[in-house]
PDB file of C-alpha atoms and ligand atoms in Angstrom:
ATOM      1  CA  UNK W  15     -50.436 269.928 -42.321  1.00  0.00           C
ATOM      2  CA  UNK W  16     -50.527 270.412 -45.639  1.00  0.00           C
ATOM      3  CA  UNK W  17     -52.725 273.355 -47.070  1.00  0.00           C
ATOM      4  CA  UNK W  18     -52.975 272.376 -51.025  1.00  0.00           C
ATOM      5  CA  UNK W  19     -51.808 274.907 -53.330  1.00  0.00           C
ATOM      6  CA  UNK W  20     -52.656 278.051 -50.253  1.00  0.00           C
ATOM      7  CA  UNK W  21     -49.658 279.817 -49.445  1.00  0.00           C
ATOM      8  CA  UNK W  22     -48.677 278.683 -46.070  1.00  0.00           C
ATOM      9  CA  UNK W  23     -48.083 281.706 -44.091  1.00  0.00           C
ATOM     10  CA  UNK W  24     -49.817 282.415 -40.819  1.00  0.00           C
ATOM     11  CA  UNK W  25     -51.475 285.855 -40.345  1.00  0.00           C
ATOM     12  CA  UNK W  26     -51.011 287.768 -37.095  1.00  0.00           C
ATOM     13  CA  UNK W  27     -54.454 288.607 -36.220  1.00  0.00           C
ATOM     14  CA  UNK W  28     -56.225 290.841 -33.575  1.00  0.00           C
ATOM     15  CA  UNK W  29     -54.884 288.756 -30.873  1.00  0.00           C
ATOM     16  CA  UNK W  30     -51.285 288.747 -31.781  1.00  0.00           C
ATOM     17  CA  UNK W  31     -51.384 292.376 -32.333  1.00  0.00           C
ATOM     18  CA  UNK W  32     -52.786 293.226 -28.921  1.00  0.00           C
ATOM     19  CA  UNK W  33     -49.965 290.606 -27.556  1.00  0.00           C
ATOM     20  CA  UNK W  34     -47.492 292.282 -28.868  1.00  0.00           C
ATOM     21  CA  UNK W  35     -48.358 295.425 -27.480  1.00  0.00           C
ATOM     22  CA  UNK W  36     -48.273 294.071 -23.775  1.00  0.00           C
ATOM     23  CA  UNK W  37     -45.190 294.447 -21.818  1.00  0.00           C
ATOM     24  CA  UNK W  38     -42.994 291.634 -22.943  1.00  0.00           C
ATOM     25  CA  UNK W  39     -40.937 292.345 -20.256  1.00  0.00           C
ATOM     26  CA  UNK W  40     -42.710 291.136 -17.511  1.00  0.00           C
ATOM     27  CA  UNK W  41     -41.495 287.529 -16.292  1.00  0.00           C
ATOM     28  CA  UNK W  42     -45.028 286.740 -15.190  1.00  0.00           C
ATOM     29  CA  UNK W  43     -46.094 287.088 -18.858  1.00  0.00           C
ATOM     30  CA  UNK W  44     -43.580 284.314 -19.117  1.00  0.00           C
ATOM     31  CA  UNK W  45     -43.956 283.224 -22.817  1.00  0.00           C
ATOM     32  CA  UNK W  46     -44.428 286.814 -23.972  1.00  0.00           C
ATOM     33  CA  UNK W  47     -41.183 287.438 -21.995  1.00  0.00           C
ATOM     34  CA  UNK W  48     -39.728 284.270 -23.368  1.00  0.00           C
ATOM     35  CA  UNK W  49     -40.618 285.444 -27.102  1.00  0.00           C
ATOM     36  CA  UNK W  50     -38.783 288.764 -26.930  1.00  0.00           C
ATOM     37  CA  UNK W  51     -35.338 286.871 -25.597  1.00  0.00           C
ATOM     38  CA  UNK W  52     -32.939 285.693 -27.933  1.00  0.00           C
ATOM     39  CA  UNK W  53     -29.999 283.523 -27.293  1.00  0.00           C
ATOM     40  CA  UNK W  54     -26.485 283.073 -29.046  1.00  0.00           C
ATOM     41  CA  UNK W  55     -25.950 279.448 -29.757  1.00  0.00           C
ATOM     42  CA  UNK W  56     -22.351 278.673 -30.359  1.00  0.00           C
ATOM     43  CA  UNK W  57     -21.051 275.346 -31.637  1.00  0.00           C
ATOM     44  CA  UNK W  58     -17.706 273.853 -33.055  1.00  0.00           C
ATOM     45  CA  UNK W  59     -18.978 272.190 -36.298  1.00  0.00           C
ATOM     46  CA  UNK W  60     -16.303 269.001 -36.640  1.00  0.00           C
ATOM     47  CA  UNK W  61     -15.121 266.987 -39.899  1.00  0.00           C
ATOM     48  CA  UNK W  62     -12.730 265.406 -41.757  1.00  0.00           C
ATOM     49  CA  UNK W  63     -14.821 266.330 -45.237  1.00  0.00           C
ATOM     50  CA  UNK W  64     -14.311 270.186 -44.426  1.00  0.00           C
ATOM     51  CA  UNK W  65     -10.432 271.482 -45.981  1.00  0.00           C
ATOM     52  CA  UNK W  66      -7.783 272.687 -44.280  1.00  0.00           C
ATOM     53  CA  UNK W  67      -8.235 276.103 -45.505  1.00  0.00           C
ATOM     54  CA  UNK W  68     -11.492 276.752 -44.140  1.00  0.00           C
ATOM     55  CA  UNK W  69     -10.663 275.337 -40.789  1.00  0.00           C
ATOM     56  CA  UNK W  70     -11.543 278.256 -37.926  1.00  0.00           C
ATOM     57  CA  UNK W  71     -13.816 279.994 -40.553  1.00  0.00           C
ATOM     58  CA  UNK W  72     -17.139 280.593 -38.577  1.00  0.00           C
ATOM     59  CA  UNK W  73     -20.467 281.149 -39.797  1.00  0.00           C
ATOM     60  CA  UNK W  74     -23.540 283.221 -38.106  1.00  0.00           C
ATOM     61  CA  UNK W  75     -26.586 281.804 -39.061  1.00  0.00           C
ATOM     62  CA  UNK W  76     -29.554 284.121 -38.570  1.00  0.00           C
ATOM     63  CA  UNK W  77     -33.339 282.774 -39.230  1.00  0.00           C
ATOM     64  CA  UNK W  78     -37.054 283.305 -39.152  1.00  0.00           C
ATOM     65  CA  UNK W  79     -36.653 286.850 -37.753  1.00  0.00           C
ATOM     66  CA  UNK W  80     -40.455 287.774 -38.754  1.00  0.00           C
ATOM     67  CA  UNK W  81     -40.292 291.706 -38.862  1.00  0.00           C
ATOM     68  CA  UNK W  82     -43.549 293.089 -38.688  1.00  0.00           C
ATOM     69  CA  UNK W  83     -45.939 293.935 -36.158  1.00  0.00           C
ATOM     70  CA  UNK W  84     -44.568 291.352 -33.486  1.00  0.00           C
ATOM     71  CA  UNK W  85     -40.870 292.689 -33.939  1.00  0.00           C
ATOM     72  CA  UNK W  86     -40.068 295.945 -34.865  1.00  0.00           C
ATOM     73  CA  UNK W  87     -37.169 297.821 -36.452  1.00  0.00           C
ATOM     74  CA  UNK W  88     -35.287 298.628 -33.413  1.00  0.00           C
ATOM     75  CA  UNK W  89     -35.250 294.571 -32.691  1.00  0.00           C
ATOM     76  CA  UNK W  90     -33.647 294.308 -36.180  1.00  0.00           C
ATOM     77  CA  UNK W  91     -31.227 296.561 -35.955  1.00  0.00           C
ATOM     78  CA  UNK W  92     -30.481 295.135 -32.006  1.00  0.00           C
ATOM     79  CA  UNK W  93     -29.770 291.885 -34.240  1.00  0.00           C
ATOM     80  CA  UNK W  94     -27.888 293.210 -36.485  1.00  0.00           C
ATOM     81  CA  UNK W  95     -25.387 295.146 -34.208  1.00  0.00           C
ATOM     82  CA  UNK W  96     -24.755 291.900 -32.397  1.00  0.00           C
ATOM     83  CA  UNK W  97     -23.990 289.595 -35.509  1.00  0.00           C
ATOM     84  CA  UNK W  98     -21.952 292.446 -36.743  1.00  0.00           C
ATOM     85  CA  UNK W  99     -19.827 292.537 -33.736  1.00  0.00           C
ATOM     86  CA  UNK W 100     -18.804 288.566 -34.430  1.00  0.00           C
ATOM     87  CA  UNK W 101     -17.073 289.708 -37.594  1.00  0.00           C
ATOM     88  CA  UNK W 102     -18.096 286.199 -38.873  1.00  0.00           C
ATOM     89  CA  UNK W 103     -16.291 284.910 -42.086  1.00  0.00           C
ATOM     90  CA  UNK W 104     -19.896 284.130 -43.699  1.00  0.00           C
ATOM     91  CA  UNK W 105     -23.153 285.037 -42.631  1.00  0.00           C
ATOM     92  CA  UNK W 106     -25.882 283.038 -43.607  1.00  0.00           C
ATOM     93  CA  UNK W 107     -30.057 284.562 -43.522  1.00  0.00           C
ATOM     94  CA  UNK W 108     -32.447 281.216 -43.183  1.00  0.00           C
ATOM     95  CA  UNK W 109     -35.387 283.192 -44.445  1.00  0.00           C
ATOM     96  CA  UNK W 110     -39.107 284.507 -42.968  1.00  0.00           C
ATOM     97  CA  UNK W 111     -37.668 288.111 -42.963  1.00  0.00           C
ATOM     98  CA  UNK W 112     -41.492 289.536 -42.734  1.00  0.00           C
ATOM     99  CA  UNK W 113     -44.552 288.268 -42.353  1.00  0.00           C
ATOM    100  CA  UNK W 114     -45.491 288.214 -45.663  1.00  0.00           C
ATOM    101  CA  UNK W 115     -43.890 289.269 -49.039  1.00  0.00           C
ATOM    102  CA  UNK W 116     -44.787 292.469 -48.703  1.00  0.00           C
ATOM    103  CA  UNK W 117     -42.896 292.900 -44.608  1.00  0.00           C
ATOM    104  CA  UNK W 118     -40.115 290.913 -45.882  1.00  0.00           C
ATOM    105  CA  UNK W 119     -39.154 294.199 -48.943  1.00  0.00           C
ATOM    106  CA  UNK W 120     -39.891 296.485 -46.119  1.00  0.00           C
ATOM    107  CA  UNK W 121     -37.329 294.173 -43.890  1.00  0.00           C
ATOM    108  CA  UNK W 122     -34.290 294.698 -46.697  1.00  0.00           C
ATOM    109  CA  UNK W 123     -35.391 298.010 -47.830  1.00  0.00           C
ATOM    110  CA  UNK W 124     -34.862 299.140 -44.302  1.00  0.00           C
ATOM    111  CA  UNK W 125     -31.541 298.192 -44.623  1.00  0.00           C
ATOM    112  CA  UNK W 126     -30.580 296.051 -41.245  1.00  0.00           C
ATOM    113  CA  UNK W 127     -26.522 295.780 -43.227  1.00  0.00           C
ATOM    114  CA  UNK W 128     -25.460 292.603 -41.597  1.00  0.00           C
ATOM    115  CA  UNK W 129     -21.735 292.314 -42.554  1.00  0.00           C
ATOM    116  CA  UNK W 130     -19.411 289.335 -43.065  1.00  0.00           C
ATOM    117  CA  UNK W 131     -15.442 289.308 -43.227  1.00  0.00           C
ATOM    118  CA  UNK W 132     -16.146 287.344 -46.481  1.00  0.00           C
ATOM    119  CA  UNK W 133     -19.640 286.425 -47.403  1.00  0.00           C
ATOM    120  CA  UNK W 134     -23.134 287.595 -46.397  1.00  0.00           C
ATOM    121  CA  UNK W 135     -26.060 285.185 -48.430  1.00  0.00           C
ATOM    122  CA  UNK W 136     -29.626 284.439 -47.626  1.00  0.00           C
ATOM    123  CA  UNK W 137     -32.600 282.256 -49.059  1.00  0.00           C
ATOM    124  CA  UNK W 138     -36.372 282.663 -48.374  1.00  0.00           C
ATOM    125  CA  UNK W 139     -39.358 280.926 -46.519  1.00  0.00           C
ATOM    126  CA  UNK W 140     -42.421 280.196 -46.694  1.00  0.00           C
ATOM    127  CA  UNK W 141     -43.516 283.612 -45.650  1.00  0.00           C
ATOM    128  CA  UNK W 142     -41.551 285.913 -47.874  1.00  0.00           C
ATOM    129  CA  UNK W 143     -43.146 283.773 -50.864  1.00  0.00           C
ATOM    130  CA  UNK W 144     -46.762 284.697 -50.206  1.00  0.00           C
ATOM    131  CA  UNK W 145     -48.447 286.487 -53.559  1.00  0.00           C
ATOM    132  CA  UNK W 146     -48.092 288.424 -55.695  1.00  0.00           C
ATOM    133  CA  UNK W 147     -45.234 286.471 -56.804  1.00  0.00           C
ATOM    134  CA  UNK W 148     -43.917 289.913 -58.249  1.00  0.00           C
ATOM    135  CA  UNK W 149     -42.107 291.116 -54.801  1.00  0.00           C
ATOM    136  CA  UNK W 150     -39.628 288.054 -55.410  1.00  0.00           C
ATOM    137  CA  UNK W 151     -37.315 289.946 -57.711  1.00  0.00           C
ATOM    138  CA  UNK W 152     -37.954 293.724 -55.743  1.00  0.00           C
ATOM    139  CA  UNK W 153     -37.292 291.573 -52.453  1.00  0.00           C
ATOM    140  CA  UNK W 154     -34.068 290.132 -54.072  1.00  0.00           C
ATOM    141  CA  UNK W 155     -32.504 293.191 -55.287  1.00  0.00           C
ATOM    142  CA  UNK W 156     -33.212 295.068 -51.616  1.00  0.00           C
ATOM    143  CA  UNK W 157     -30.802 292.209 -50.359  1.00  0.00           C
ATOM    144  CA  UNK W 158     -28.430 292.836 -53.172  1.00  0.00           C
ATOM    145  CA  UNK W 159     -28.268 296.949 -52.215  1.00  0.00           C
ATOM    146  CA  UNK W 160     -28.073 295.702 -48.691  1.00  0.00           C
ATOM    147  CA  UNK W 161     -24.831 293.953 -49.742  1.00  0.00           C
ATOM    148  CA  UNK W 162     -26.404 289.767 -49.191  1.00  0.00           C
ATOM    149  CA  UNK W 163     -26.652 287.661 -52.208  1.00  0.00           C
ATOM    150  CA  UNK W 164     -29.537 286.059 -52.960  1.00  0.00           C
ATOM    151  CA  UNK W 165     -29.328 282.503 -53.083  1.00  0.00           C
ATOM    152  CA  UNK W 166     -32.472 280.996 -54.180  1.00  0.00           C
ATOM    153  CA  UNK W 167     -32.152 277.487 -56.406  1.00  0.00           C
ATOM    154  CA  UNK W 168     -28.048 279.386 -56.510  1.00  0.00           C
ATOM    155  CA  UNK W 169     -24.840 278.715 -55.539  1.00  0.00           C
ATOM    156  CA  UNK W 170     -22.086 280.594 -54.916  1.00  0.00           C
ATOM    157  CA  UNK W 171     -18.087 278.861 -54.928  1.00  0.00           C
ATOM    158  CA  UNK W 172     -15.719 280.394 -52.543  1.00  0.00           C
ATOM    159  CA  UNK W 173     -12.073 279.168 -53.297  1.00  0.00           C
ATOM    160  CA  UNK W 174      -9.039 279.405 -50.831  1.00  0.00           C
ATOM    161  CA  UNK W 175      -5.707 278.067 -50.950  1.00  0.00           C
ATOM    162  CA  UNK W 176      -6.692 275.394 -53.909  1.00  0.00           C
ATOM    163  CA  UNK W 177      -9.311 274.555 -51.834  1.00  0.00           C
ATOM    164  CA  UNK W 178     -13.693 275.167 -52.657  1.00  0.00           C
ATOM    165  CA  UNK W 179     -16.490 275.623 -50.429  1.00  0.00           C
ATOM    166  CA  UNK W 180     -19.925 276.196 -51.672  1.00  0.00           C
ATOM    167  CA  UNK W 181     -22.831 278.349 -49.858  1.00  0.00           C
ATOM    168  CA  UNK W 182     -26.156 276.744 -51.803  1.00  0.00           C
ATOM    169  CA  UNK W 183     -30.001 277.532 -51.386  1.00  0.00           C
ATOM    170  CA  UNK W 184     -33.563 276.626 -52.938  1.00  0.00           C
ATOM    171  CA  UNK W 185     -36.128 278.193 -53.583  1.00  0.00           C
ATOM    172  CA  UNK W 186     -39.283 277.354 -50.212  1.00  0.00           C
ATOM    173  CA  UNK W 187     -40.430 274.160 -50.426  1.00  0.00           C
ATOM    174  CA  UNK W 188     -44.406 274.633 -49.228  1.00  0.00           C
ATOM    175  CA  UNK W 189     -44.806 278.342 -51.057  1.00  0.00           C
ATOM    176  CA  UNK W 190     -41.948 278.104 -53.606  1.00  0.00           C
ATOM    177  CA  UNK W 191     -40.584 276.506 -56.460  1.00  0.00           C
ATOM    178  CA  UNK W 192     -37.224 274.931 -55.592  1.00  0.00           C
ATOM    179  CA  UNK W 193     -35.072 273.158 -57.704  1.00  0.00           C
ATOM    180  CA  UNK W 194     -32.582 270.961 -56.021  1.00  0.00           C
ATOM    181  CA  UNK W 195     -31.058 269.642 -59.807  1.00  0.00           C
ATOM    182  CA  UNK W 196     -30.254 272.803 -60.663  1.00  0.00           C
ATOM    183  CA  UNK W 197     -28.707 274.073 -57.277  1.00  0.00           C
ATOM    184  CA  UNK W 198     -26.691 270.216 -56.540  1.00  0.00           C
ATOM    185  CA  UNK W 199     -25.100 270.915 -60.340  1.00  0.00           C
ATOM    186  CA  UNK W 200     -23.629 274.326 -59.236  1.00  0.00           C
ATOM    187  CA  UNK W 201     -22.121 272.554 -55.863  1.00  0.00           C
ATOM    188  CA  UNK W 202     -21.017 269.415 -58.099  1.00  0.00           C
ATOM    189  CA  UNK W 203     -17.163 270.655 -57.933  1.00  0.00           C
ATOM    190  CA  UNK W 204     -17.094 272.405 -54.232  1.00  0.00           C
ATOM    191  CA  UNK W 205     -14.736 270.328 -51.739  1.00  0.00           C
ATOM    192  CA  UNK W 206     -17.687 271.111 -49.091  1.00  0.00           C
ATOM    193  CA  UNK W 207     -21.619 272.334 -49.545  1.00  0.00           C
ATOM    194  CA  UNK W 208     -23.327 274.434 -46.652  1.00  0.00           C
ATOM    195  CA  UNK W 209     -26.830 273.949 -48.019  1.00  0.00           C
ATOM    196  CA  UNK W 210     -29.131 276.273 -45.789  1.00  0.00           C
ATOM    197  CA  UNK W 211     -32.728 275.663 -47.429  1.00  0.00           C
ATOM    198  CA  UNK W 212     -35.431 277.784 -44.973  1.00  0.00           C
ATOM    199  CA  UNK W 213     -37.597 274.403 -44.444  1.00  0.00           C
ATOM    200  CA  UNK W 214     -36.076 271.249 -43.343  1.00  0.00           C
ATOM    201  CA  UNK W 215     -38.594 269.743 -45.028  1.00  0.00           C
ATOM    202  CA  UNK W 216     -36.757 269.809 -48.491  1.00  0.00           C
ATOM    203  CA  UNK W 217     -33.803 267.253 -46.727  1.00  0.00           C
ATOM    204  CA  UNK W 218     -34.904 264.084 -47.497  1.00  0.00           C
ATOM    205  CA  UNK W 219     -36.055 264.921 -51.193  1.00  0.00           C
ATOM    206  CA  UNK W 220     -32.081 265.771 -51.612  1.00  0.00           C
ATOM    207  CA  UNK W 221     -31.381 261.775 -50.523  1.00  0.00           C
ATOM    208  CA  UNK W 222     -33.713 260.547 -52.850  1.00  0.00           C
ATOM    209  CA  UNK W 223     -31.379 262.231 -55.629  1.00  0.00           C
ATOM    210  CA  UNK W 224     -28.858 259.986 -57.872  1.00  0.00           C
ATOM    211  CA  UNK W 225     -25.259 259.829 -55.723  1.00  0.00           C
ATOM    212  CA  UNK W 226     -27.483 261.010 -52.649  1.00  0.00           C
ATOM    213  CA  UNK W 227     -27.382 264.898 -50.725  1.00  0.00           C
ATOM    214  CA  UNK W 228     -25.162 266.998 -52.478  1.00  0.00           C
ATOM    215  CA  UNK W 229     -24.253 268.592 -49.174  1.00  0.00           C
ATOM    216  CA  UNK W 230     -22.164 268.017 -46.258  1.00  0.00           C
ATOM    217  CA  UNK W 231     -23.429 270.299 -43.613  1.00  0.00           C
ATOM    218  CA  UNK W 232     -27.370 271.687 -43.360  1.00  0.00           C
ATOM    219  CA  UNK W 233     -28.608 274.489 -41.481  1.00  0.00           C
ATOM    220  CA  UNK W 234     -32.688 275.235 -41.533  1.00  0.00           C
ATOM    221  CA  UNK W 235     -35.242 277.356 -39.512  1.00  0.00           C
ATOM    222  CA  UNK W 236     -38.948 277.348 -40.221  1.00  0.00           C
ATOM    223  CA  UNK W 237     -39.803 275.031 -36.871  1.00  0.00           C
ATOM    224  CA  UNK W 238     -39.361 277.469 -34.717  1.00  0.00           C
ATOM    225  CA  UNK W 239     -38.765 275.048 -32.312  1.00  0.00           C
ATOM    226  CA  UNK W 240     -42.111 274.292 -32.425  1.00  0.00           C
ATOM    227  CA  UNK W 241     -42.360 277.909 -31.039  1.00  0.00           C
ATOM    228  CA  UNK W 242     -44.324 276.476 -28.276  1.00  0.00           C
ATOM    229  CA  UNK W 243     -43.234 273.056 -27.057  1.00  0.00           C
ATOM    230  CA  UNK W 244     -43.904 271.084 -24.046  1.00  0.00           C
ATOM    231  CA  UNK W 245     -41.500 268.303 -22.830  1.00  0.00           C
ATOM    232  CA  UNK W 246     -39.879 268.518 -26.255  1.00  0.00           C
ATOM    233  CA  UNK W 247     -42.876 268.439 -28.353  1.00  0.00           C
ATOM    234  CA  UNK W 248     -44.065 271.253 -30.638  1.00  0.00           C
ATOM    235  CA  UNK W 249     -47.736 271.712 -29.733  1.00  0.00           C
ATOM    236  CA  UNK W 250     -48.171 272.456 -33.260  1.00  0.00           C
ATOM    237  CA  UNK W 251     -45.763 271.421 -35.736  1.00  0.00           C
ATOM    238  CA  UNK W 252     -44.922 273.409 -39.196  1.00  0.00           C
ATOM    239  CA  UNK W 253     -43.573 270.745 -40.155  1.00  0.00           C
ATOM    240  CA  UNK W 254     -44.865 267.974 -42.302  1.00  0.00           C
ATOM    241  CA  UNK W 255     -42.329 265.575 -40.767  1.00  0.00           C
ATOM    242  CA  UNK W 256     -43.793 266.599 -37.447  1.00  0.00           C
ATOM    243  CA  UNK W 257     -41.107 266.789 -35.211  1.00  0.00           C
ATOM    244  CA  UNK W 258     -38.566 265.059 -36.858  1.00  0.00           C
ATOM    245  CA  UNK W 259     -36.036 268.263 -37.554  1.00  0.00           C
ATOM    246  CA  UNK W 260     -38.186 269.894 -34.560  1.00  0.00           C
ATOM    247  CA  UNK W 261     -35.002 271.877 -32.929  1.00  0.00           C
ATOM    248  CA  UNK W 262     -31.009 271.363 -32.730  1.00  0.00           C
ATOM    249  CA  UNK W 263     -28.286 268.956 -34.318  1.00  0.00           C
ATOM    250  CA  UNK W 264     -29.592 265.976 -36.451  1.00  0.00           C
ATOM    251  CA  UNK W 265     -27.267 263.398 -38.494  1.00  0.00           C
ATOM    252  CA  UNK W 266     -29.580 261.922 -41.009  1.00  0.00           C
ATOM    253  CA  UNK W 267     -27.972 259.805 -44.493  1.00  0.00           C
ATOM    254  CA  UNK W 268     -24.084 261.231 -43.715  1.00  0.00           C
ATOM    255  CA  UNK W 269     -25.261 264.971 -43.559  1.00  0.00           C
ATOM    256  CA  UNK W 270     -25.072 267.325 -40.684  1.00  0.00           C
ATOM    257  CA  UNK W 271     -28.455 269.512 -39.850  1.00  0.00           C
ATOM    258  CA  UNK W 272     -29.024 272.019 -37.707  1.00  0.00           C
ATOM    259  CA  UNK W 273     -32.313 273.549 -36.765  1.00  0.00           C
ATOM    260  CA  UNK W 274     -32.648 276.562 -35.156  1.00  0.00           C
ATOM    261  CA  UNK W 275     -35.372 278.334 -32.943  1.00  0.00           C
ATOM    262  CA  UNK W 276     -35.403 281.247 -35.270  1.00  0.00           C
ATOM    263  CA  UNK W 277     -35.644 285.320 -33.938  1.00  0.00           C
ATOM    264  CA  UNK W 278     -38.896 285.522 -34.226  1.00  0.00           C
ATOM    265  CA  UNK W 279     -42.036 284.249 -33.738  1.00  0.00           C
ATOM    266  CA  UNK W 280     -45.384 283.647 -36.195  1.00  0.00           C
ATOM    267  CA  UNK W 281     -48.843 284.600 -35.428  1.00  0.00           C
ATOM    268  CA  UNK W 282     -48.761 285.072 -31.774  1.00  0.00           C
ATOM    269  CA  UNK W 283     -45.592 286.814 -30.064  1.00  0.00           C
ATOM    270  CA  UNK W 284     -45.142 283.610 -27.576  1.00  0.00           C
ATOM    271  CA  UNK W 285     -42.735 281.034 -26.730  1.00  0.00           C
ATOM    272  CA  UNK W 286     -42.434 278.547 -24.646  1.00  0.00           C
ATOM    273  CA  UNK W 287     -39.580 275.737 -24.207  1.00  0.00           C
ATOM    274  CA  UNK W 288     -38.192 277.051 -27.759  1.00  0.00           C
ATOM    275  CA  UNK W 289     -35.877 279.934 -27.055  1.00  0.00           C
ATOM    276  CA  UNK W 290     -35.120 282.208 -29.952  1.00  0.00           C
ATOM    277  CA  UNK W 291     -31.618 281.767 -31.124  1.00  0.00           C
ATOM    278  CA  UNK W 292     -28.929 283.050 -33.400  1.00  0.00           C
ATOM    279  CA  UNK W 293     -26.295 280.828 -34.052  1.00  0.00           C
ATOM    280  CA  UNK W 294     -21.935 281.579 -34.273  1.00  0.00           C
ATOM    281  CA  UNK W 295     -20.800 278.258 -35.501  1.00  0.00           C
ATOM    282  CA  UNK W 296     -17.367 277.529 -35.945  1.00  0.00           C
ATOM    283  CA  UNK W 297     -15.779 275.004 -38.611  1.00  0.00           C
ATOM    284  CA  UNK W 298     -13.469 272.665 -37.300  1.00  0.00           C
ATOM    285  CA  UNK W 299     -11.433 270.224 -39.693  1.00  0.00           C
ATOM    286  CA  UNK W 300     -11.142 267.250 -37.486  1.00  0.00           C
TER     287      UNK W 300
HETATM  288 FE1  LIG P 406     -40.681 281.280 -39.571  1.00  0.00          FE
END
């Protein structure tokens, strides 16, 4: 799958447009129907690593929305309203805001405002890091004024009671430049690490690092569930690792992964046997 140094990012073309324009509401157009869905996934997240202090927090993990074309602003703001209404502790952005670069400013300078009790961060894919490399820092500050920190190759340390949690993320692996060093040195003090890189594909580079993952828990998009998979198998995999981190919980070298669907979709506005998802997970100390 690998493209050399060409941004991976696929382009909606004529087809997707014209897709998206059909009724998507209309059960006979089943994965066109099944693309405009989107399911809340909720999970207790177990362990005896996490502290006592952030035991009940919960996160909502949002990925992969895609605004563009395929999804428009009122979808957004739909999403929005219902994370909102979790009043999550932390809520964590997986990346692929837009399309492109260029979708992905218009995506934060829209201003969707997802709100957390204490913490609102996201990181970016594959598709928000298509040229000109200039729109990184623009796309960056239009999360800032939308009130998420930007965590790309950062970390941020949240303290409670005596007790440290760190929210960490790198740079995309395929279109960016990430730098696990850096980002593992900022966690190197944090009780527990929520690392929530956009591509699973960065994982096992982080066990191939002196002392191993510098994480405890991992939550990724990108896959989109394969975005169209039959019997469990992505018909065409975004993945490098082909369907290895395809869709749901993995336990791989003592860390925790999830993968989700993702919002939206790339390319073409179907879906089939990958439900979109947004995710409520709760952290249990047990
Ligand atoms: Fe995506």
């Amino acid at each position: 799958m690998a493209t050399g140094n060409k941004p991976r990012a696929a382009k909606v073309g004529r087809l997707g447009k014209l897709l998206a324009r059909l009724p998507s509401s209309c059960p006979l157009l089943y994965p066109l129907y099944l693309a405009a869905q989107l399911d809340t996934v909720e999970d207790v997240y177990p362990s005896p690593l996490l502290p006592k202090a952030f035991d009940g927090w919960r996160i909502a993990f949002v990925t992969d929305v895609h605004y563009g074309v395929l999804l428009g602003a009122d979808r957004v703001r739909a999403l929005a309203d219902r994370v909102n209404a979790w009043q999550a502790d932390l809520v964590l952005l997986g990346g692929d805001y837009g399309e492109d670069a260029q979708t992905t400013l218009e995506f934060w300078r829209m201003r969707p405002g997802f709100q957390a009790r204490v913490c609102a961060a996201g990181t970016v894919g594959n598709h928000d890091r298509t040229p000109p490399e200039t729109l990184l820092g623009q796309i960056a500050d239009a999360m800032r004024a939308d009130g998420v920190h930007p965590l790309i190759n950062d970390a941020m340390v949240l303290k409670k009671d005596g007790a440290s949690l760190a929210l960490a993320s790198v740079d995309d692996v395929f279109n960016g430049q990430p730098d696990l060093e850096k980002t593992a040195r900022l966690c190197q003090d944090a009780d527990f690490t929520v690392f929530f890189p956009h591509n699973p594909d960065i994982l096992p580079k982080t066990y191939e690092m002196p002392g191993g993952p510098f994480f405890q828990l991992a939550l990724c998009g990108h896959t989109h569930g394969g975005q169209v998979a039959l019997l469990g198998h992505s018909l065409r995999s975004s993945s490098d690792y082909g369907d290895r981190y395809r869709s749901g919980w993995y336990r791989e070298n003592g860390v925790d992964i999830l993968v989700s669907n993702g919002v939206g979709t790339s390319a073409l506005p179907v879906r089939f046997g990958a439900r979109p998802q947004v995710h409520l997970i709760t952290l249990k100390r047990a």
